[in-house]
Short mmCIF file of C-alpha atoms in Angstrom, two decimals:
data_model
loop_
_atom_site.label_atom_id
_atom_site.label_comp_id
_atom_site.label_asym_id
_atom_site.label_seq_id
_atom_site.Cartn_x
_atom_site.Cartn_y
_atom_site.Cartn_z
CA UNK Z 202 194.53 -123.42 -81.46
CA UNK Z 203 192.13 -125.35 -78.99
CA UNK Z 204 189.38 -124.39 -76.51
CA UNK Z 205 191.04 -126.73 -73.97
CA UNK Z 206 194.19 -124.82 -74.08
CA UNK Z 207 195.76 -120.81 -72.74
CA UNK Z 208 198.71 -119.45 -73.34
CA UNK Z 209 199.57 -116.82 -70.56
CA UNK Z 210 202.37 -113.95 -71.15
CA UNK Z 211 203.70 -111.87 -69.10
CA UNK Z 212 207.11 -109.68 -70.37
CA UNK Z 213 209.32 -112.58 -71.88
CA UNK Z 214 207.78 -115.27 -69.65
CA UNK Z 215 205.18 -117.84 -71.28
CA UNK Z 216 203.09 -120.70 -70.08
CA UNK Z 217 200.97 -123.04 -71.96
CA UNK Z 218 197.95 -124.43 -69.74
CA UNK Z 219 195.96 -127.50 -70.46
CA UNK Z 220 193.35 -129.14 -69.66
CA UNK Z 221 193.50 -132.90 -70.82
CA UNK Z 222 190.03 -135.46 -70.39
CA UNK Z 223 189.99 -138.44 -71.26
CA UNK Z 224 193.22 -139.07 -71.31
CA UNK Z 225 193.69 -137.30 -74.61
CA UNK Z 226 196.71 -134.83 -75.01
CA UNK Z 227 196.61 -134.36 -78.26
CA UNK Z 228 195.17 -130.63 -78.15
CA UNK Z 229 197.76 -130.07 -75.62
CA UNK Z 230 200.73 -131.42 -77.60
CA UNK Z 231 199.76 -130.06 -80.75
CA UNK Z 232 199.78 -126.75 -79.22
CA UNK Z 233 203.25 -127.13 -77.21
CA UNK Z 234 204.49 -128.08 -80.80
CA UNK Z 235 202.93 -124.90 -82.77
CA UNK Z 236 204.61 -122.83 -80.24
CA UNK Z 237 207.93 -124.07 -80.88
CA UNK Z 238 207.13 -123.70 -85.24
CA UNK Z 239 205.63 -119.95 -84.52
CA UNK Z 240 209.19 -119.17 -82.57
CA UNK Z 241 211.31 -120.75 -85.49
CA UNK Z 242 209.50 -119.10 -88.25
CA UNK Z 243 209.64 -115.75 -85.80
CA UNK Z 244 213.81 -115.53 -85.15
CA UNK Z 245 212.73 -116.80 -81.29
CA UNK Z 246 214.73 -118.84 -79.51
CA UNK Z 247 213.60 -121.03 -76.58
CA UNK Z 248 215.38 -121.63 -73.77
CA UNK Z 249 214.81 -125.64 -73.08
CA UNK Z 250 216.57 -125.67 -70.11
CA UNK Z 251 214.52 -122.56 -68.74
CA UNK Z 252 211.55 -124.64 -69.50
CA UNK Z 253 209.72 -127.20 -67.40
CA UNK Z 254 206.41 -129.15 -67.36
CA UNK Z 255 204.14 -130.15 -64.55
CA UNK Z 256 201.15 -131.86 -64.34
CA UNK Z 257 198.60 -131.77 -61.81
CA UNK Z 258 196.43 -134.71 -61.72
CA UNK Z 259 194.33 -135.70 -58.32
CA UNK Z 260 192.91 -139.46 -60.06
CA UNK Z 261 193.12 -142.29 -57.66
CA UNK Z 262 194.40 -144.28 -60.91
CA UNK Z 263 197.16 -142.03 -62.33
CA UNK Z 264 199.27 -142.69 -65.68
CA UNK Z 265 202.32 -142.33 -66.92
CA UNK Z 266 202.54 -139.46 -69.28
CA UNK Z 267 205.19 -139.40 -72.07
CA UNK Z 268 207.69 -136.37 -71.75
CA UNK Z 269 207.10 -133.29 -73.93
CA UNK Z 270 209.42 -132.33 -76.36
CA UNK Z 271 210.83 -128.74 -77.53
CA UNK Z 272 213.75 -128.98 -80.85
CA UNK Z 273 214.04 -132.90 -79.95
CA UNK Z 274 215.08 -132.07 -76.35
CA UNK Z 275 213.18 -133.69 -73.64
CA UNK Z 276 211.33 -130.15 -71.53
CA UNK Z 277 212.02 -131.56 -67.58
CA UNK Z 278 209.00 -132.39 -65.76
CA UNK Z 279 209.23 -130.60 -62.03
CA UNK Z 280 207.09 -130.78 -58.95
CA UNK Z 281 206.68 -127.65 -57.88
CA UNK Z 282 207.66 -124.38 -59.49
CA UNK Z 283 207.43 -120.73 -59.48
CA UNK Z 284 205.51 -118.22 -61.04
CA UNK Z 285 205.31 -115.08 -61.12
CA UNK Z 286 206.60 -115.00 -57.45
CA UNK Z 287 204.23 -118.08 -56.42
CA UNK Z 288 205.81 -121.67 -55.63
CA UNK Z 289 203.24 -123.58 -57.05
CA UNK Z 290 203.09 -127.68 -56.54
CA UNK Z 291 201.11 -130.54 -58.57
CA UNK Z 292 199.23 -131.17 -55.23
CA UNK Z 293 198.20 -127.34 -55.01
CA UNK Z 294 199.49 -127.19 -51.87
CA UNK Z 295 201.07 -123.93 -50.59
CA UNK Z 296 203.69 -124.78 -48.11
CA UNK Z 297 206.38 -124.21 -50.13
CA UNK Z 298 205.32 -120.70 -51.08
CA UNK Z 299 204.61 -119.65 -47.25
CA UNK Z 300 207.82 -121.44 -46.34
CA UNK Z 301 209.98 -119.36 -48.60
CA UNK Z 302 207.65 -116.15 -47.99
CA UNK Z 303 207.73 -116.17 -44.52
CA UNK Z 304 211.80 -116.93 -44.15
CA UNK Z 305 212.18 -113.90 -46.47
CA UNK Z 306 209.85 -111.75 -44.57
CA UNK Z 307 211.69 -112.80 -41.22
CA UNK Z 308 215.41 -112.02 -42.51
CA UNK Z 309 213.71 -108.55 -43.46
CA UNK Z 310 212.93 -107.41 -39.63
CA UNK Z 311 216.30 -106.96 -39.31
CA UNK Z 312 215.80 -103.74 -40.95
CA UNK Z 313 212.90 -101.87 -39.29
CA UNK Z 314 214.94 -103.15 -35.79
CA UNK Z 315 217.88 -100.96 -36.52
CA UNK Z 316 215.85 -98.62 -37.94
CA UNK Z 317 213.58 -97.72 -34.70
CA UNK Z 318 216.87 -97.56 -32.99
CA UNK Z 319 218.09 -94.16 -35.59
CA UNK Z 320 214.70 -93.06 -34.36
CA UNK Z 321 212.52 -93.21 -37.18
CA UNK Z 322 208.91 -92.61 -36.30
CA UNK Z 323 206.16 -95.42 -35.79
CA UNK Z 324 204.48 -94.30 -38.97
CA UNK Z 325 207.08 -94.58 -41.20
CA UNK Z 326 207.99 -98.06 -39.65
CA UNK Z 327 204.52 -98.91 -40.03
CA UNK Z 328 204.73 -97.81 -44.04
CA UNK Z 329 208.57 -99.51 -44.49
CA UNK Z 330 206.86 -102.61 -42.67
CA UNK Z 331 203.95 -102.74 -45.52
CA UNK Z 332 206.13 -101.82 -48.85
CA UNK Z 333 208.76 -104.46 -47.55
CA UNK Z 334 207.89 -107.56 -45.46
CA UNK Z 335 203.85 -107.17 -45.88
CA UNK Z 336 204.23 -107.21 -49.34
CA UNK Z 337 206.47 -110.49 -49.47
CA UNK Z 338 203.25 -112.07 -46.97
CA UNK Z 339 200.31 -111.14 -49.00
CA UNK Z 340 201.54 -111.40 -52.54
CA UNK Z 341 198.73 -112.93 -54.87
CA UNK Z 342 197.66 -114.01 -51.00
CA UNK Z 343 193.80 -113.89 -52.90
CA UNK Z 344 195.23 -117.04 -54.92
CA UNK Z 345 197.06 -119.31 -51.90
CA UNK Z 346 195.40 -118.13 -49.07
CA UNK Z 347 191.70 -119.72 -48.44
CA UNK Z 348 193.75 -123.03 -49.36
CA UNK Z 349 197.11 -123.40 -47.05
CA UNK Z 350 197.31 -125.04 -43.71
CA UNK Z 351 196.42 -123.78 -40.52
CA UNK Z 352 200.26 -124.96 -39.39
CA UNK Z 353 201.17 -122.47 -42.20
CA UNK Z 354 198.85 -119.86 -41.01
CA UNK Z 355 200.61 -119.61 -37.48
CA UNK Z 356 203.69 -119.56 -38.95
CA UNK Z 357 203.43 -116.51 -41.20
CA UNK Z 358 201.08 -115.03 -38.06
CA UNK Z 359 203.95 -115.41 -35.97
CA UNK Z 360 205.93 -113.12 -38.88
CA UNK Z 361 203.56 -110.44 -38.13
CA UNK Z 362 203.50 -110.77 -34.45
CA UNK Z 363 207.26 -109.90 -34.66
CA UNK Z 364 206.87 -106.74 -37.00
CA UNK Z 365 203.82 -105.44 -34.78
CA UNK Z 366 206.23 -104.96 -31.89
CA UNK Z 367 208.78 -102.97 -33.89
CA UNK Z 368 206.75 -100.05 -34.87
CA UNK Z 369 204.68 -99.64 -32.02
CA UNK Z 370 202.16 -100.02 -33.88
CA UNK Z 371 198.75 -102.63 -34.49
CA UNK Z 372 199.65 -103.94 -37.69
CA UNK Z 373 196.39 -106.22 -39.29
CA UNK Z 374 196.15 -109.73 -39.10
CA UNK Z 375 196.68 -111.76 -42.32
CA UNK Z 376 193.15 -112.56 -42.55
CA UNK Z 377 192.11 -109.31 -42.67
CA UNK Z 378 194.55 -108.78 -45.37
CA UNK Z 379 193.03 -111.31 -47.53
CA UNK Z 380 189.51 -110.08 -46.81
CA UNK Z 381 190.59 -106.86 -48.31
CA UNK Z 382 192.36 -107.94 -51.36
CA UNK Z 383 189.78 -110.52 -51.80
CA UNK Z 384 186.78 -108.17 -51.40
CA UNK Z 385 188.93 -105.50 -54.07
CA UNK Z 386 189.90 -107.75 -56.64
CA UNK Z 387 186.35 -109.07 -56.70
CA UNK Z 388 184.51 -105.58 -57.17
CA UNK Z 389 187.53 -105.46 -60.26
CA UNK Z 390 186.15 -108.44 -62.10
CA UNK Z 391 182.39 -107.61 -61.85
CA UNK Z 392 182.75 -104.27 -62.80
CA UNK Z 393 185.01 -105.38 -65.79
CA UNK Z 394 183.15 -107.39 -68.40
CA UNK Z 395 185.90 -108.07 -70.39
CA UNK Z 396 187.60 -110.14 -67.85
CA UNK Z 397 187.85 -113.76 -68.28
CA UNK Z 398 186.04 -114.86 -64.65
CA UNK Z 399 183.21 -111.97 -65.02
CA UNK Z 400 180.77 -115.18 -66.09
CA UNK Z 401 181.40 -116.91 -62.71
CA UNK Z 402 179.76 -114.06 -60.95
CA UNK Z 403 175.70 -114.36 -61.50
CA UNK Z 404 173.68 -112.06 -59.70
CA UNK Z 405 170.22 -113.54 -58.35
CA UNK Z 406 166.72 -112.32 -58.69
CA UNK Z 407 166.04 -108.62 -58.36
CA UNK Z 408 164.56 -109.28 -55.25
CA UNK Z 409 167.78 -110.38 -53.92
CA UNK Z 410 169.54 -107.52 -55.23
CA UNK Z 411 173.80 -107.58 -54.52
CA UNK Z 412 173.69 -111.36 -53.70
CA UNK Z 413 175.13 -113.72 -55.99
CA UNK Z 414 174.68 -117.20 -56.99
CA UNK Z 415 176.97 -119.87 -54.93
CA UNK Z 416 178.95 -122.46 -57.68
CA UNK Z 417 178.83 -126.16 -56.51
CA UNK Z 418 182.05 -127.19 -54.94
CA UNK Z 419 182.54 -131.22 -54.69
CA UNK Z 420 186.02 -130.57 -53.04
CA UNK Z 421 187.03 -128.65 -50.35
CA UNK Z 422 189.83 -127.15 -52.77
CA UNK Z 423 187.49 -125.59 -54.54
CA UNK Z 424 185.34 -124.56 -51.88
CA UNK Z 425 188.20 -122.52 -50.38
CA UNK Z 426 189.65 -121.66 -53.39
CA UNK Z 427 189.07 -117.66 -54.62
CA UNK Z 428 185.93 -117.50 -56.49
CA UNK Z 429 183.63 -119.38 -53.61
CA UNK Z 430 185.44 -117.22 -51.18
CA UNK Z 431 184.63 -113.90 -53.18
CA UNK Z 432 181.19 -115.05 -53.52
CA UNK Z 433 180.26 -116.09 -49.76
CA UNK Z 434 182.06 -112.06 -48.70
CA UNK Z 435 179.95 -110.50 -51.28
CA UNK Z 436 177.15 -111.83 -50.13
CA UNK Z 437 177.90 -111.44 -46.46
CA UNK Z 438 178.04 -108.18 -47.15
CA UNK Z 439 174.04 -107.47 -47.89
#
C-alpha cells in the first residue's frame, strides 16, 4: 500500500518491513492492519503468538512506540529474532547468530572424528565438512559478516581450525569464504536487472570501464555492510 513499506514471503513465513521518519507510523500501521483484513476476507488465519515485532532505531533520543495490534491481541515486541536461519538484533549486531552458529558447528565435529577413524578418505571428509558444519558457518555470511566482531571472528576461526585437522586437509579461512560468496552474489545482481539492489551498482565513465561508483557511508555499519563491501572487491578487481 505504501512506498515506505515491503512485505517479504518466503513459503508460509511473512514479514512486514518499515521504514518510519518523522516519527510517523501511520503507513506502517495501516499496512500491518490491511494484512490482517486481506487474511480474514482470504480464510487465513494468523498465528499471534507466532508473531513478533522489533524495531530498530539507533536515535540518541528514542520514544516509546505503542504496541501493534493483530484481532485485538497485542503482537510481542522481541529483541532479537530469527529469520530465515539468521538471529537478527535491534542493534544489528551479530553475536547472537555466530554464538549459536558456531556451538552448532562445534557439536557437529563429532561426526567427521569418528568418521576418519572407519577410514573414510580426506576428500570425502573434506566434502562432509563443507555440506555440514561449513554450511552452518557461512550461511547468508554475505549479510553478517563485514559487520560482527573481531572477538566473534576468532571464535568461529577457531571452529575451522578444529575441522582442518580432521580431514587432513587445508580447509579456507572464513574470509575467504565471504570473499567468494560476496564476489558471486554480486556478479548475480548486476547481471540481473530485475533485482531490487541492481540500482545501487553504477558503473563509472567508459574510461574507467568495470569500476563502480562508491555510495557515501556516514557509519561504519554501513561502510561494512554488503553493498560497500561488493563495491570496494569489484573494483579491486580491475
Amino acid at each position: 500500500m505504501h512506498a515506505s513499506n515491503s512485505i517479504i514471503k518466503f513459503a508460509d513465513d511473512t514479514s512486514v518491513v518499515g521504514l518510519i521518519t518523522i516519527n510517523d507510523e501511520t503507513a506502517y500501521r495501516e499496512e500491518v492492519r490491511a494484512l490482517g483484513v486481506w487474511c480474514q476476507e482470504n480464510n487465513l488465519t494468523l498465528n499471534v503468538n507466532k508473531t513478533n515485532e522489533m524495531i530498530v532505531d539507533f536515535r540518541k533520543q528514542q520514544r516509546e512506540h505503542p504496541p501493534i495490534h493483530i484481532d485485538g491481541t497485542v503482537v510481542e515486541r522481541v529483541v532479537n529474532m530469527k529469520f530465515l536461519g539468521v538471529h537478527i538484533t535491534d542493534k544489528l549486531n551479530w553475536s547472537t547468530h555466530t554464538d549459536s552458529g558456531g556451538k552448532k558447528a562445534q557439536q557437529r565435529l563429532f561426526n567427521p572424528r569418528r568418521l576418519k577413524k572407519f577410514g573414510l578418505s580426506p576428500n570425502a571428509l573434506t566434502n562432509f565438512y563443507r555440506c555440514t558444519i561449513e554450511s552452518i558457518l557461512s550461511g547468508c555470511i554475505t549479510a553478517w559478516y563485514g559487520n560482527f566482531s573481531a572477538h566473534n571472528r576468532k571464535a568461529l576461526q577457531r571452529v575451522v581450525r578444529s575441522a582442518q585437522r580432521i580431514p587432513w586437509g587445508k580447509l579456507p579461512a572464513l574470509q575467504d569464504t565471504y570473499t567468494t560468496q560476496c564476489h558471486r552474489k554480486v556478479i548475480k545482481i548486476i547481471k540481473d536487472n530485475n533485482h531490487p539492489s541492481h540500482c545501487l551498482f553504477t558503473p563509472l565513465s567508459s574510461r574507467r570501464r568495470g569500476q563502480y561508483r562508491c555510495i557515501k557511508a556516514g557509519t561504519e555499519r554501513l561502510k561494512n555492510s554488503f553493498y560497500l563491501k561488493a563495491i570496494r572487491l569489484l573494483n579491486s578487481h580491475h
